[in-house]
């Protein structure tokens, strides 16, 4: 039986980890290298670092931050933000990342998915999707870009299917409606995307408890789930969370 993954997310702005609610009300959460090491040591299966203002500010990824964080890690490490070309991806891999996450740049030029995958393998390419549906049917959810600032007019499920066809290895699906609320993942939206693609789907946005993880793995059909604030601010850690989820009957990789 395949185990479900728990992923700790570091949203980085200006070299610091930050966290907000529904992409707003941003507060400081700490140093990325220190937090990444702490979360990995506490049992996170993977770490994701997202440079959340790189696209909006029209710059590349903060490679020094990536390198400093990678040096502290012994689990798979994904980096996103400001990656607009295969050359940008190569620089991020050289800085220590195992995977890259692309979002706005993939919408602007979908061919980028295949270009990165062709050079580094599909397993190294995650297409991140920021989604908002505001109570509508999941299949009416819209893709947003530029850190959630700009609507695209594209439907989330259709874009996920296209991303898979173009060579994405995983989908990182963030519900803007539930982000930072700690009231649970959008399981309906996650299930709609999971059922539409064959590649793994990572659920993001709304984690507040182990029960929320168990629900998104089962009802939401997610292969992995990502959280930020509950880890950063000491609500729980991955070791305790995974043990509780496992007790509900979900297969987890439990740390020693």
Coordinates of C-alpha atoms in Angstrom, one line a residue:
X1 CA 0.0 0.0 0.0
X2 CA 1.3 3.4 -0.9
X3 CA 1.9 5.7 2.0
X4 CA 0.6 9.3 2.1
X5 CA 3.1 12.1 2.4
X6 CA 3.1 15.1 4.8
X7 CA 4.9 18.1 3.3
X8 CA 6.0 21.3 5.2
X9 CA 5.7 24.5 3.2
X10 CA 7.9 27.6 3.5
X11 CA 6.4 30.7 1.9
X12 CA 9.4 33.0 1.5
X13 CA 9.4 36.8 1.0
X14 CA 12.6 38.8 1.2
X15 CA 14.5 35.8 2.5
X16 CA 12.1 35.2 5.5
X17 CA 9.4 32.6 5.9
X18 CA 6.0 34.3 6.1
X19 CA 2.4 33.1 6.4
X20 CA -0.9 34.7 5.7
X21 CA -4.7 34.1 5.5
X22 CA -6.1 33.7 2.0
X23 CA -2.9 35.1 0.6
X24 CA -3.3 38.3 2.7
X25 CA -2.4 39.5 6.2
X26 CA 1.2 38.3 6.0
X27 CA 3.2 37.8 9.2
X28 CA 6.8 36.7 9.8
X29 CA 7.4 33.1 10.7
X30 CA 11.2 32.7 10.8
X31 CA 14.3 31.8 9.0
X32 CA 13.8 29.3 6.1
X33 CA 16.9 27.2 6.7
X34 CA 16.2 26.8 10.4
X35 CA 12.5 26.0 9.9
X36 CA 13.2 23.6 7.1
X37 CA 15.7 21.6 9.2
X38 CA 13.3 21.7 12.2
X39 CA 10.3 20.4 10.1
X40 CA 12.4 17.6 8.5
X41 CA 13.8 16.5 11.8
X42 CA 10.2 16.4 13.1
X43 CA 9.2 13.9 10.4
X44 CA 8.1 15.8 7.3
X45 CA 8.4 13.7 4.2
X46 CA 9.3 16.7 2.0
X47 CA 9.9 20.4 2.2
X48 CA 8.6 22.9 -0.3
X49 CA 10.0 26.5 -0.5
X50 CA 8.0 29.0 -2.5
X51 CA 9.4 32.4 -3.2
X52 CA 6.0 34.0 -3.2
X53 CA 6.9 37.5 -4.6
X54 CA 9.4 36.5 -7.3
X55 CA 6.9 36.5 -10.1
X56 CA 5.1 39.6 -9.0
X57 CA 8.4 41.5 -8.6
X58 CA 9.7 40.2 -12.0
X59 CA 12.9 38.6 -10.6
X60 CA 14.4 35.2 -10.2
X61 CA 14.4 32.8 -7.3
X62 CA 16.5 33.8 -4.2
X63 CA 19.2 31.2 -4.9
X64 CA 21.3 32.0 -1.8
X65 CA 18.2 31.2 0.3
X66 CA 17.7 28.0 -1.6
X67 CA 21.3 26.9 -1.2
X68 CA 21.4 27.8 2.5
X69 CA 18.2 25.8 3.1
X70 CA 19.2 22.8 1.0
X71 CA 22.4 22.4 3.1
X72 CA 20.2 21.8 6.1
X73 CA 18.0 19.1 4.6
X74 CA 18.0 15.3 4.2
X75 CA 14.5 14.9 2.7
X76 CA 13.3 15.8 -0.8
X77 CA 13.3 19.6 -1.4
X78 CA 11.1 21.5 -3.9
X79 CA 11.5 25.1 -4.8
X80 CA 9.1 27.4 -6.7
X81 CA 8.8 31.1 -7.6
X82 CA 10.5 33.0 -10.4
X83 CA 11.3 30.0 -12.6
X84 CA 10.6 31.0 -16.2
X85 CA 13.0 28.8 -18.2
X86 CA 14.8 25.5 -18.2
X87 CA 17.9 27.5 -17.4
X88 CA 16.2 29.0 -14.3
X89 CA 15.3 25.5 -13.2
X90 CA 18.9 24.3 -13.7
X91 CA 20.1 27.1 -11.4
X92 CA 17.7 26.0 -8.7
X93 CA 18.7 22.4 -9.1
X94 CA 22.4 23.5 -8.8
X95 CA 21.5 25.3 -5.6
X96 CA 20.3 22.1 -4.1
X97 CA 16.6 21.5 -5.0
X98 CA 15.3 18.1 -6.0
X99 CA 12.2 19.4 -7.7
X100 CA 10.9 22.7 -9.0
X101 CA 7.4 24.1 -8.8
X102 CA 6.1 26.3 -11.6
X103 CA 2.9 28.2 -11.6
X104 CA 2.5 31.6 -13.5
X105 CA 5.2 30.8 -15.9
X106 CA 3.5 27.5 -16.9
X107 CA 0.3 29.4 -17.7
X108 CA 2.1 32.0 -19.8
X109 CA 4.1 29.3 -21.7
X110 CA 2.9 25.8 -21.1
X111 CA 5.7 24.4 -23.2
X112 CA 8.0 25.1 -20.2
X113 CA 6.6 22.0 -18.4
X114 CA 7.9 19.7 -21.1
X115 CA 11.2 21.6 -21.5
X116 CA 12.1 21.2 -17.8
X117 CA 10.8 17.6 -17.8
X118 CA 12.8 16.8 -20.9
X119 CA 16.0 18.0 -19.2
X120 CA 15.5 16.8 -15.7
X121 CA 12.7 14.2 -15.7
X122 CA 9.0 14.5 -15.2
X123 CA 9.4 13.6 -11.5
X124 CA 11.3 16.9 -11.0
X125 CA 8.5 19.1 -12.3
X126 CA 5.5 20.1 -10.1
X127 CA 2.8 22.4 -11.6
X128 CA 1.4 24.5 -8.8
X129 CA -2.2 25.7 -9.2
X130 CA -3.7 28.5 -7.1
X131 CA -7.5 28.0 -7.2
X132 CA -10.5 30.0 -6.2
X133 CA -14.1 28.8 -6.4
X134 CA -16.0 30.8 -3.8
X135 CA -18.6 28.2 -3.2
X136 CA -19.1 27.3 -6.9
X137 CA -18.9 23.7 -8.3
X138 CA -15.3 22.5 -8.1
X139 CA -15.2 22.2 -11.9
X140 CA -15.9 25.9 -12.1
X141 CA -12.9 26.8 -9.9
X142 CA -10.6 29.3 -11.6
X143 CA -6.8 29.4 -11.8
X144 CA -5.1 32.5 -10.4
X145 CA -1.5 33.5 -11.0
X146 CA 1.1 36.1 -9.7
X147 CA 0.8 35.0 -6.1
X148 CA -3.0 34.8 -6.3
X149 CA -3.3 38.3 -7.6
X150 CA -4.5 37.7 -11.1
X151 CA -7.4 35.6 -12.4
X152 CA -6.7 33.7 -15.7
X153 CA -10.2 32.7 -16.8
X154 CA -8.9 29.1 -16.9
X155 CA -10.7 26.2 -15.2
X156 CA -8.6 24.4 -12.6
X157 CA -9.5 20.8 -13.6
X158 CA -8.9 21.4 -17.3
X159 CA -5.5 23.1 -16.6
X160 CA -4.5 20.2 -14.3
X161 CA -5.3 17.7 -17.1
X162 CA -3.3 19.8 -19.6
X163 CA -0.3 20.1 -17.3
X164 CA -0.2 16.3 -16.9
X165 CA -0.4 15.9 -20.7
X166 CA 2.5 18.3 -21.1
X167 CA 4.7 16.3 -18.7
X168 CA 4.1 17.4 -15.1
X169 CA 5.1 14.9 -12.5
X170 CA 2.8 16.2 -9.8
X171 CA 0.1 18.9 -9.2
X172 CA 0.4 21.2 -6.1
X173 CA -3.2 22.4 -5.6
X174 CA -3.8 25.3 -3.3
X175 CA -7.3 26.4 -2.4
X176 CA -7.2 30.2 -2.0
X177 CA -10.6 30.0 -0.3
X178 CA -9.3 27.8 2.6
X179 CA -5.7 29.0 2.7
X180 CA -4.5 29.9 6.3
X181 CA -8.0 29.3 7.7
X182 CA -7.2 26.1 9.5
X183 CA -10.7 24.8 8.9
X184 CA -9.8 22.0 6.6
X185 CA -8.7 21.4 3.0
X186 CA -11.1 21.8 0.1
X187 CA -11.7 18.1 -0.3
X188 CA -14.3 18.5 -3.1
X189 CA -11.9 20.5 -5.2
X190 CA -9.0 18.2 -4.4
X191 CA -11.0 15.1 -5.3
X192 CA -12.2 16.7 -8.6
X193 CA -8.5 17.2 -9.7
X194 CA -7.3 13.9 -8.3
X195 CA -10.0 12.1 -10.3
X196 CA -9.1 13.9 -13.5
X197 CA -5.4 13.1 -13.5
X198 CA -3.2 10.1 -13.0
X199 CA -0.2 11.9 -11.5
X200 CA 0.0 12.6 -7.7
X201 CA -1.9 15.6 -6.3
X202 CA -0.7 17.5 -3.3
X203 CA -3.4 19.3 -1.4
X204 CA -2.7 22.7 0.1
X205 CA -4.7 25.3 2.0
X206 CA -6.6 24.9 5.2
X207 CA -4.7 22.4 7.3
X208 CA -5.6 22.8 11.0
X209 CA -5.5 19.3 12.5
X210 CA -4.6 15.6 11.8
X211 CA -8.3 15.0 11.1
X212 CA -8.1 17.4 8.2
X213 CA -5.2 15.5 6.7
X214 CA -7.0 12.2 7.1
X215 CA -10.0 13.7 5.4
X216 CA -8.1 15.0 2.4
X217 CA -6.3 11.7 1.9
X218 CA -9.6 9.8 1.9
X219 CA -12.4 12.0 0.8
X220 CA -10.2 14.3 -1.2
X221 CA -8.1 11.5 -2.7
X222 CA -4.9 13.4 -2.3
X223 CA -1.5 11.6 -2.5
X224 CA 0.1 14.2 -0.2
X225 CA -1.0 17.2 1.9
X226 CA 0.9 20.3 2.7
X227 CA 0.8 22.6 5.7
X228 CA 2.6 25.7 6.9
X229 CA 1.2 27.6 9.8
X230 CA 0.4 24.6 12.0
X231 CA 4.0 23.6 11.8
X232 CA 5.6 27.0 12.0
X233 CA 3.7 28.2 15.0
X234 CA 3.9 25.0 17.1
X235 CA 0.3 23.7 16.7
X236 CA 1.8 20.2 15.9
X237 CA 4.7 18.6 14.2
X238 CA 4.8 16.0 11.4
X239 CA 5.7 13.1 13.8
X240 CA 2.7 13.6 16.0
X241 CA 0.4 14.4 13.1
X242 CA 1.4 11.3 11.1
X243 CA 0.9 9.1 14.2
X244 CA -2.6 10.4 14.7
X245 CA -3.5 10.1 11.0
X246 CA -2.2 6.5 11.0
X247 CA -4.5 5.7 13.9
X248 CA -7.4 6.6 11.6
X249 CA -6.4 3.9 9.2
X250 CA -4.5 5.9 6.6
X251 CA -1.1 4.4 5.6
X252 CA 1.7 6.8 6.6
X253 CA 5.5 6.6 6.6
X254 CA 6.1 6.9 10.4
X255 CA 9.5 8.4 11.5
X256 CA 11.7 6.3 13.8

